[in-house]
Short mmCIF file of C-alpha atoms in Angstrom, two decimals:
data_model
loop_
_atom_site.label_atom_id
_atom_site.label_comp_id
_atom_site.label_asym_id
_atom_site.label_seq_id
_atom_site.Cartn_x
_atom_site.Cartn_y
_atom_site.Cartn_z
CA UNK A 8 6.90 42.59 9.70
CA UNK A 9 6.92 38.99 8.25
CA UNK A 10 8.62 39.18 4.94
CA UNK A 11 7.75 35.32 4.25
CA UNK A 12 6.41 35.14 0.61
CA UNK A 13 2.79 33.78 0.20
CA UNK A 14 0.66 32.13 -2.68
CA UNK A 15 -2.58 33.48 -4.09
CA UNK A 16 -4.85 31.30 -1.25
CA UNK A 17 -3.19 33.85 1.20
CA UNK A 18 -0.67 30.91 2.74
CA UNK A 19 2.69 30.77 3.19
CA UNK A 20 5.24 29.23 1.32
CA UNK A 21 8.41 27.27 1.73
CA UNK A 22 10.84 25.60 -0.16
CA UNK A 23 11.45 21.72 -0.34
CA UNK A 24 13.61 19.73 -2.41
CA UNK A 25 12.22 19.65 -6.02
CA UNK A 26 8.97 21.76 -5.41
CA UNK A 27 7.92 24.99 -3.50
CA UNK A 28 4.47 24.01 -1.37
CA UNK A 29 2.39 25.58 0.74
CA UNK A 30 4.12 25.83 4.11
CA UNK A 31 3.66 24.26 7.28
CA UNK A 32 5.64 26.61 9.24
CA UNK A 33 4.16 26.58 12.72
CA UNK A 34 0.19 25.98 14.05
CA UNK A 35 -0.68 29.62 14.89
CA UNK A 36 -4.01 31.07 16.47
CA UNK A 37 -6.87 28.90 16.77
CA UNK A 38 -5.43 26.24 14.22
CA UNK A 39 -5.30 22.24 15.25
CA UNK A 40 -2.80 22.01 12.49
CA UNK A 41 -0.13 23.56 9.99
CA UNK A 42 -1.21 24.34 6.68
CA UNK A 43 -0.34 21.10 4.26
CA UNK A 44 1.00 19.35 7.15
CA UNK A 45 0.15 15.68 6.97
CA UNK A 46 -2.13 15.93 9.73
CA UNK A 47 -4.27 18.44 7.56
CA UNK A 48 -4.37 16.15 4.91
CA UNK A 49 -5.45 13.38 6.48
CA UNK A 50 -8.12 15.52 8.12
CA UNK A 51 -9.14 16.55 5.07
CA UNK A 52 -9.14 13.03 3.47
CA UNK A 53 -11.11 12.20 6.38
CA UNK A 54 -13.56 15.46 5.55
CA UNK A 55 -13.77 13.59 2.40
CA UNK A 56 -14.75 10.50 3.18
CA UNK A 57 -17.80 11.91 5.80
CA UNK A 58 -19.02 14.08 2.42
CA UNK A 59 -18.99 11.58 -0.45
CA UNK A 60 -19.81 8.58 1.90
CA UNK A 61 -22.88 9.60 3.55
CA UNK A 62 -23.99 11.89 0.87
CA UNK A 63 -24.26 9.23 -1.38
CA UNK A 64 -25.52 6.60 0.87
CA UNK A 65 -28.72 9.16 1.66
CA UNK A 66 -29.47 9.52 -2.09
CA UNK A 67 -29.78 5.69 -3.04
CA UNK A 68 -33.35 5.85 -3.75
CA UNK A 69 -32.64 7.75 -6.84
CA UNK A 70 -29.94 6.43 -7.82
CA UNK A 71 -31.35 3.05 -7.73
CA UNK A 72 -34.55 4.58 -9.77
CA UNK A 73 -32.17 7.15 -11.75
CA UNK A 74 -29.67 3.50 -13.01
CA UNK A 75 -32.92 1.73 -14.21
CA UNK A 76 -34.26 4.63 -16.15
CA UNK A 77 -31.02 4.34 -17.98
CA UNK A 78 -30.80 0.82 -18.27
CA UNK A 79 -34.33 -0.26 -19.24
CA UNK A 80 -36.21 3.09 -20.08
CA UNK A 81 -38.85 1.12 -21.93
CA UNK A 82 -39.68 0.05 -18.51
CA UNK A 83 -38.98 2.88 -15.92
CA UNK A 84 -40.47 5.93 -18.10
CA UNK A 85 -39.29 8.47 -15.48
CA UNK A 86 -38.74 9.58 -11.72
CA UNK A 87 -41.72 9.62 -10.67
CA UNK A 88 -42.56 6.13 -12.61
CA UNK A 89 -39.48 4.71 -11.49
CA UNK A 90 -40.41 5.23 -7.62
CA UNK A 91 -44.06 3.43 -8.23
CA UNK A 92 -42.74 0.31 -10.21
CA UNK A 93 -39.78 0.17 -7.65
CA UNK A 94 -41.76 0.10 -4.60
CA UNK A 95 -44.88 -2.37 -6.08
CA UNK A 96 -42.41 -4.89 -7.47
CA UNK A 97 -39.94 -5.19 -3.88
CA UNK A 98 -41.61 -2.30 -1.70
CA UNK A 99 -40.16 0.07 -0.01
CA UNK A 100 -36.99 -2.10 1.79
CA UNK A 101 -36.08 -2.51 -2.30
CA UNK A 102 -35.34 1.30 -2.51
CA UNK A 103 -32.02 0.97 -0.48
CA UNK A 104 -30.39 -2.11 -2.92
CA UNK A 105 -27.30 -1.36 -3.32
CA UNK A 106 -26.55 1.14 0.12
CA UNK A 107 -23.42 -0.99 1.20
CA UNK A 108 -21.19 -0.68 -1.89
CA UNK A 109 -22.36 2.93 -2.04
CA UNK A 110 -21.23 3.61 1.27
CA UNK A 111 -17.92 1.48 1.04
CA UNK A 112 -17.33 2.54 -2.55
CA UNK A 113 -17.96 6.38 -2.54
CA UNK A 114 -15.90 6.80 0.85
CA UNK A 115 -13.11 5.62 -0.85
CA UNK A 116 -13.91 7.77 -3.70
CA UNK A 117 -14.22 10.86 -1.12
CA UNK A 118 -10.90 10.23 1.07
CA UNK A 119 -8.89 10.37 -2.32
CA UNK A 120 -11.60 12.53 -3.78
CA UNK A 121 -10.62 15.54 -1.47
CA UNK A 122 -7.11 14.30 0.42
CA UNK A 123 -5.49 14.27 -3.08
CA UNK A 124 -7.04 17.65 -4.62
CA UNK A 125 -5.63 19.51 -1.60
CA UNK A 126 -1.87 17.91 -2.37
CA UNK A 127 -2.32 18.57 -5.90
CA UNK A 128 -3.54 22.05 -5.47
CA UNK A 129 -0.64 22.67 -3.13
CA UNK A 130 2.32 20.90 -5.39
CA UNK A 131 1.08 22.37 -8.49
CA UNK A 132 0.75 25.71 -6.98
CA UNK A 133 4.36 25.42 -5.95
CA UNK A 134 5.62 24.32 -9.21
CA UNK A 135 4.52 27.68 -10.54
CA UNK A 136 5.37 29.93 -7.93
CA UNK A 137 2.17 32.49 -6.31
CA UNK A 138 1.63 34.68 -9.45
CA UNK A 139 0.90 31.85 -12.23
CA UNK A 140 -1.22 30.49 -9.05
CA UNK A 141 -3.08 33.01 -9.35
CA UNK A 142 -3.69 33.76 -12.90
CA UNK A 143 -3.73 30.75 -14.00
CA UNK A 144 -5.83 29.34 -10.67
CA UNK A 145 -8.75 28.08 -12.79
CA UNK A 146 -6.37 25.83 -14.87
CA UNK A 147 -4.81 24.74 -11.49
CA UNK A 148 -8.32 23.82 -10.14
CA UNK A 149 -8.86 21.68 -13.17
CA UNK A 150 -5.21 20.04 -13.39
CA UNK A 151 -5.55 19.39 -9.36
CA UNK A 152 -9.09 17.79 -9.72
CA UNK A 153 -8.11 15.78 -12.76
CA UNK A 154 -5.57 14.72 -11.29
CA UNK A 155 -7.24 13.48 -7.72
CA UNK A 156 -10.11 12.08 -9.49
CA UNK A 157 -7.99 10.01 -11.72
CA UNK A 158 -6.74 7.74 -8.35
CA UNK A 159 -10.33 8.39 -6.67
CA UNK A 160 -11.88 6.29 -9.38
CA UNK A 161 -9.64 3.15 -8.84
CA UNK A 162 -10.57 3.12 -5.55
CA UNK A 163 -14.36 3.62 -6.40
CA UNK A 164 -14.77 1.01 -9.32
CA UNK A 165 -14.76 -2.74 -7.36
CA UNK A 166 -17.98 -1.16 -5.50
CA UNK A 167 -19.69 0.28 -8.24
CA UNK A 168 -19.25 -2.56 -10.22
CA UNK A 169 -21.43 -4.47 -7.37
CA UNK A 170 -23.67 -1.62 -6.85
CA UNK A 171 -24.94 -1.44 -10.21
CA UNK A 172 -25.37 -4.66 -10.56
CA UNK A 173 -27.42 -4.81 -7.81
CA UNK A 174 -29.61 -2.11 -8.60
CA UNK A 175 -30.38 -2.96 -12.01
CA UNK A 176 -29.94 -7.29 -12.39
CA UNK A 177 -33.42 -8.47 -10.52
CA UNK A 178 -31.87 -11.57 -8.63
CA UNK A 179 -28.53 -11.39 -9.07
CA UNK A 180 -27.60 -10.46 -5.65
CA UNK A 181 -29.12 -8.20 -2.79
CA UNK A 182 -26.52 -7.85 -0.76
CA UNK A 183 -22.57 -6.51 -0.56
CA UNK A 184 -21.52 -9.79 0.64
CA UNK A 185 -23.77 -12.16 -1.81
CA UNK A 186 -22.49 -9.95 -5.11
CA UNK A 187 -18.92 -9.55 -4.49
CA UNK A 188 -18.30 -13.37 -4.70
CA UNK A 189 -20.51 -13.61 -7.49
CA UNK A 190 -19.34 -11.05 -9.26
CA UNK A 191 -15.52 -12.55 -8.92
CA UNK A 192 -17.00 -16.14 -9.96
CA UNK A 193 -18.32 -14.84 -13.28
CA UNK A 194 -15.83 -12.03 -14.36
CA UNK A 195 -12.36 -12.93 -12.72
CA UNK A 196 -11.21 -9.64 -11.28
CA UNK A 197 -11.41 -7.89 -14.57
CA UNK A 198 -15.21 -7.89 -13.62
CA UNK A 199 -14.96 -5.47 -11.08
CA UNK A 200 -12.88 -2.73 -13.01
CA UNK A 201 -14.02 -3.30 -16.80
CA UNK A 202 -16.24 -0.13 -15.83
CA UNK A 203 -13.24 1.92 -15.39
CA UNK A 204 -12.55 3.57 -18.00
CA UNK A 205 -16.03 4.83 -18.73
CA UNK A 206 -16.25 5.72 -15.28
CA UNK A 207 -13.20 8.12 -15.67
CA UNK A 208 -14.69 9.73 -18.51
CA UNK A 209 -17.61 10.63 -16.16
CA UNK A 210 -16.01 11.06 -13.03
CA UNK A 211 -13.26 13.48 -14.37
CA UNK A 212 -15.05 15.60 -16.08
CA UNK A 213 -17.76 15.87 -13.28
CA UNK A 214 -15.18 16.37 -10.82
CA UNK A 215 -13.14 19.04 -12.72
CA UNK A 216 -16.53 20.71 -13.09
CA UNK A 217 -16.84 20.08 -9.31
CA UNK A 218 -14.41 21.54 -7.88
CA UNK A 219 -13.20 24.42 -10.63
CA UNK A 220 -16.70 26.02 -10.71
CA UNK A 221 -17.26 25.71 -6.71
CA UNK A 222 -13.78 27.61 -6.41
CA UNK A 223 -15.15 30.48 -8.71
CA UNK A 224 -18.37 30.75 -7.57
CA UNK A 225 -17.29 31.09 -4.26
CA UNK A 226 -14.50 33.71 -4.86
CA UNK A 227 -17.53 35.55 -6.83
CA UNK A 228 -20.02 35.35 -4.32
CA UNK A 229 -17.87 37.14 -1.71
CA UNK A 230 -16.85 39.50 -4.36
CA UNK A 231 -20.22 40.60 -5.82
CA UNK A 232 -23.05 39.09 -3.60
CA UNK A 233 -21.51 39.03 0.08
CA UNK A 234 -21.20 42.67 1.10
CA UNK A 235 -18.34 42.16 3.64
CA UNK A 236 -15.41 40.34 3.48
CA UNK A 237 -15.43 36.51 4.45
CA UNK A 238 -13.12 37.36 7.31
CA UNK A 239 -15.46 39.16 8.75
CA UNK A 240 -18.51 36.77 7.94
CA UNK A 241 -19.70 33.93 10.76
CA UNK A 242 -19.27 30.99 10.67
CA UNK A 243 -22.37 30.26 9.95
CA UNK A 244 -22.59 32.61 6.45
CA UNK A 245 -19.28 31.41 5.46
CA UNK A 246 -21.11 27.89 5.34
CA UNK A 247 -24.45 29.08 3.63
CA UNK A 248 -21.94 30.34 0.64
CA UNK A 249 -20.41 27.37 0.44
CA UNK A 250 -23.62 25.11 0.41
CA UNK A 251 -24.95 27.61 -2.35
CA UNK A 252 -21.85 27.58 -4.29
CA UNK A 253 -22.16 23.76 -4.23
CA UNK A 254 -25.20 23.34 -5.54
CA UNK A 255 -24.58 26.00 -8.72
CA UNK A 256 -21.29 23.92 -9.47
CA UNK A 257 -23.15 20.58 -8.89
CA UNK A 258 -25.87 21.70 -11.66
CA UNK A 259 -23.51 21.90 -13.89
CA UNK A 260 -21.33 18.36 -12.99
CA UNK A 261 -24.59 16.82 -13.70
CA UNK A 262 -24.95 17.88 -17.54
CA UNK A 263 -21.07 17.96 -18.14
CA UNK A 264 -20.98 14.03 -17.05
CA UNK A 265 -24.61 12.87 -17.55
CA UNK A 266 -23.89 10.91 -21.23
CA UNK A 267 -20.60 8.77 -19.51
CA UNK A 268 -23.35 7.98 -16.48
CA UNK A 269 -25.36 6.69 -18.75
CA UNK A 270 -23.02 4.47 -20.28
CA UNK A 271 -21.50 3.11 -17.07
CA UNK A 272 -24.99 2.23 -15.69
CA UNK A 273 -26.10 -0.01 -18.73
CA UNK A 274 -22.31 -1.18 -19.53
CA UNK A 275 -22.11 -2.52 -15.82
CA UNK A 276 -25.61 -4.58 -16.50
CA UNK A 277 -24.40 -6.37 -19.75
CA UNK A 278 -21.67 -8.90 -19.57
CA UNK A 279 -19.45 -8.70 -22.24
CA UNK A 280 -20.34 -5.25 -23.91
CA UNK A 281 -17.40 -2.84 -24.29
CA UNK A 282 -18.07 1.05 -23.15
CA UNK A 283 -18.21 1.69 -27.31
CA UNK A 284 -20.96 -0.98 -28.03
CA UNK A 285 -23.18 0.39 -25.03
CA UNK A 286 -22.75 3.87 -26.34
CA UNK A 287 -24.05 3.09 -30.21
CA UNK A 288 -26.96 1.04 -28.33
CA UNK A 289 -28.06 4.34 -26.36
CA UNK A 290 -27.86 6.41 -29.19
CA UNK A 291 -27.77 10.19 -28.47
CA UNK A 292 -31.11 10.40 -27.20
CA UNK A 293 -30.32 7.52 -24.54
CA UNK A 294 -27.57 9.08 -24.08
CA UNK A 295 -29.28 11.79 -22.30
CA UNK A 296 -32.08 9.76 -20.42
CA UNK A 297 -32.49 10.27 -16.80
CA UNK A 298 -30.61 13.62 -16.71
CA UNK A 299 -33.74 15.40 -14.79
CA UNK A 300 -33.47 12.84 -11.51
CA UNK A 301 -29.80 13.57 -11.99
CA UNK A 302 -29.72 16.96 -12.04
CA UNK A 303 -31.79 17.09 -8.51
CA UNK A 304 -29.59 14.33 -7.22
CA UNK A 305 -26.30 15.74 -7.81
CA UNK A 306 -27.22 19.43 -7.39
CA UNK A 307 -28.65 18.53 -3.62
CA UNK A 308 -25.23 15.98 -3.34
CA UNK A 309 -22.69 18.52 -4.19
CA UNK A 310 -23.71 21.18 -1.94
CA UNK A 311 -23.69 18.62 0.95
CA UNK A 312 -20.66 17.52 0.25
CA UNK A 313 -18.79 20.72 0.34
CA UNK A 314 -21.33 21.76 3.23
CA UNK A 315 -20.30 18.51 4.92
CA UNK A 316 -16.24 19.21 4.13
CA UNK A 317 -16.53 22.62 4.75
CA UNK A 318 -17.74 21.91 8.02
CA UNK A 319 -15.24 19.26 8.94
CA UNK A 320 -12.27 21.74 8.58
CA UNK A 321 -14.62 24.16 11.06
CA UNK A 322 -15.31 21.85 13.75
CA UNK A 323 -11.27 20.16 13.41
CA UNK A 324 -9.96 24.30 13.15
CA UNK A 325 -8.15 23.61 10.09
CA UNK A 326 -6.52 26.76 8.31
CA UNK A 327 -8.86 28.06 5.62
CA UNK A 328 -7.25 30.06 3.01
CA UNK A 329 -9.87 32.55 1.97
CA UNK A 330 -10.64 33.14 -1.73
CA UNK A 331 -7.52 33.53 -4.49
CA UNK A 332 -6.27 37.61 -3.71
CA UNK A 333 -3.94 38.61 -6.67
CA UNK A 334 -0.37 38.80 -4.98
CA UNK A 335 1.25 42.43 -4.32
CA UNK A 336 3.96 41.71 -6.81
CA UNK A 337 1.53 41.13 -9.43
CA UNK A 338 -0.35 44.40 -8.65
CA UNK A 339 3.07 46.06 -8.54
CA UNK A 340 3.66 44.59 -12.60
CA UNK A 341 0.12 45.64 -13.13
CA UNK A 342 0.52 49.08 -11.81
CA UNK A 343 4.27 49.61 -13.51
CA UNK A 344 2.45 49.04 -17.00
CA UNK A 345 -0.34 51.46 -16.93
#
């Protein structure tokens, strides 16, 4: 019998200087790749950068609308208002301002995004060995996520700085190429990451929310809902759970980050306002405009990006720990005290 210990997520581990980790003993069965071996985190940075890139991309539409509700709400009065004014002032071509940087901008997000929270996960898990993994695995999720999201958002800023602009500055620029030397002209290089620290406060939070509440509801989904376990579920359901446990956990990124969004949209339109002054300006109430569009938009984008990385590490047959188990030594402590 194997005796080699294993974490919570059902993987090996193995020591390495300074940390325990997941292991990446040998490729076994019908894996491409050891678990945490750097070939399954590149795969999965690459998962990453399919989910957040084309997701976003698709949804431009409303984010173009869902921006200019929150910059000039006197104007666009809501979704459906925002779609008619869009389309009569530069028809329907207008609608996709802004799908370069998006595309550019949120793959970068995605690689780091994803390819980081999978190190994290794995380093932090090791740091506190396969019992604190599991007990303390929602606090991991968050710490992991935080952490991932905190390099993610570097990479995403330069492009959202354009984007934004873009969508919301009628003639500034209409294109990648035209707004990126603009941009530089006017701002220096300052320009393109003065929205980053209000973009942290949104992004962080959303992605904590993200990824924590996917984890959960999936581990409850095959524990209360899914009458079988998921090693025994096809392919197929195993994906359906995931899309629906996307979408729950992207409801709730949407409300947890909505105010920050709000303040990166119209802070990114004004030259010269600081993330403080755009805030007072919004006032609570502004605060909160746009969050229906938003909702819809990142509920539908969150449960195609997990579908979407979910069904990268199917089709490259990367090992898939299945949901946190409580270890046998912990149910041994547990047992010893009743």
């Amino acid at each position: 019998m194997d005796k080699t210990p294993s974490t919570a997520f059902g993987m090996p581990l193995k020591a390495t200087p300074g940390i325990r980790r997941f292991s990446a003993a040998a490729a076994k069965g019908n894996h491409s790749c050891e678990f945490g071996s750097g070939k399954y985190y590149a795969l999965c940075a690459f998962g990453g950068v399919l989910s957040c890139g084309l997701t976003h991309t698709l949804v431009v539409p409303l984010d173009l609308v869902k921006c200019r509700i929150q910059v000039d709400p006197a104007k666009y009065k809501g979704i459906v208002n925002g779609f008619k004014l869009s389309v009569a002032e530069e028809g329907p071509k207008g609608l996709a301002k802004g799908w370069a940087p998006t595309f550019i901008g949120y793959s970068a997000q995605g690689l780091c995004k994803f390819g980081f929270y999978e190190v994290f996960k794995n380093v932090y898990s090791g740091m506190i060995g396969e019992e604190k993994t599991y007990t303390w695995r929602t606090s991991l999720y968050l710490a992991s996520s935080a952490s991932a999201e905190f390099f993610a958002d570097i990479a995403l800023a330069p492009m959202e700085a354009v984007k934004v602009r873009i969508q919301t500055q009628p003639g500034w620029a209409s294109t990648l190429r035209e707004g990126v030397p603009k941009l530089y002209a006017a701002e220096g290089i300052s320009g393109f990451y003065k929205g980053l620290p209000p973009l942290w406060m949104r992004q962080i939070p959303y992605t904590m929310m993200k990824f924590a509440c996917f984890e959960r509801t999936v581990e409850a989904l095959y524990k209360y809902v899914v009458p079988k376990p998921r090693a025994e579920c096809s392919k197929a359901e195993q994906l359906t759970v995931t899309f629906a446990s996307g979408y729950i956990a992207g409801v709730f990124c949407a409300v947890v980050s909505h105010p920050a969004d709000s303040v990166v949209s119209k802070l990114n339109s004004e030259k010269g306002s600081s993330a403080l002054d755009v805030a007072k300006k919004l006032g609570m109430s502004g605060l909160w405009k746009g969050l229906g569009p938003r909702i819809v938009m990142v509920g539908t984008l969150t449960a195609l990006q997990w579908f979407i990385y979910d069904t990268v590490k199917v089709a490259f047959r990367l090992p898939r720990p299945p949901p946190a188990q409580m270890p046998e030594s912990l149910k041994r402590k547990m047992a010893q005290k009743q």
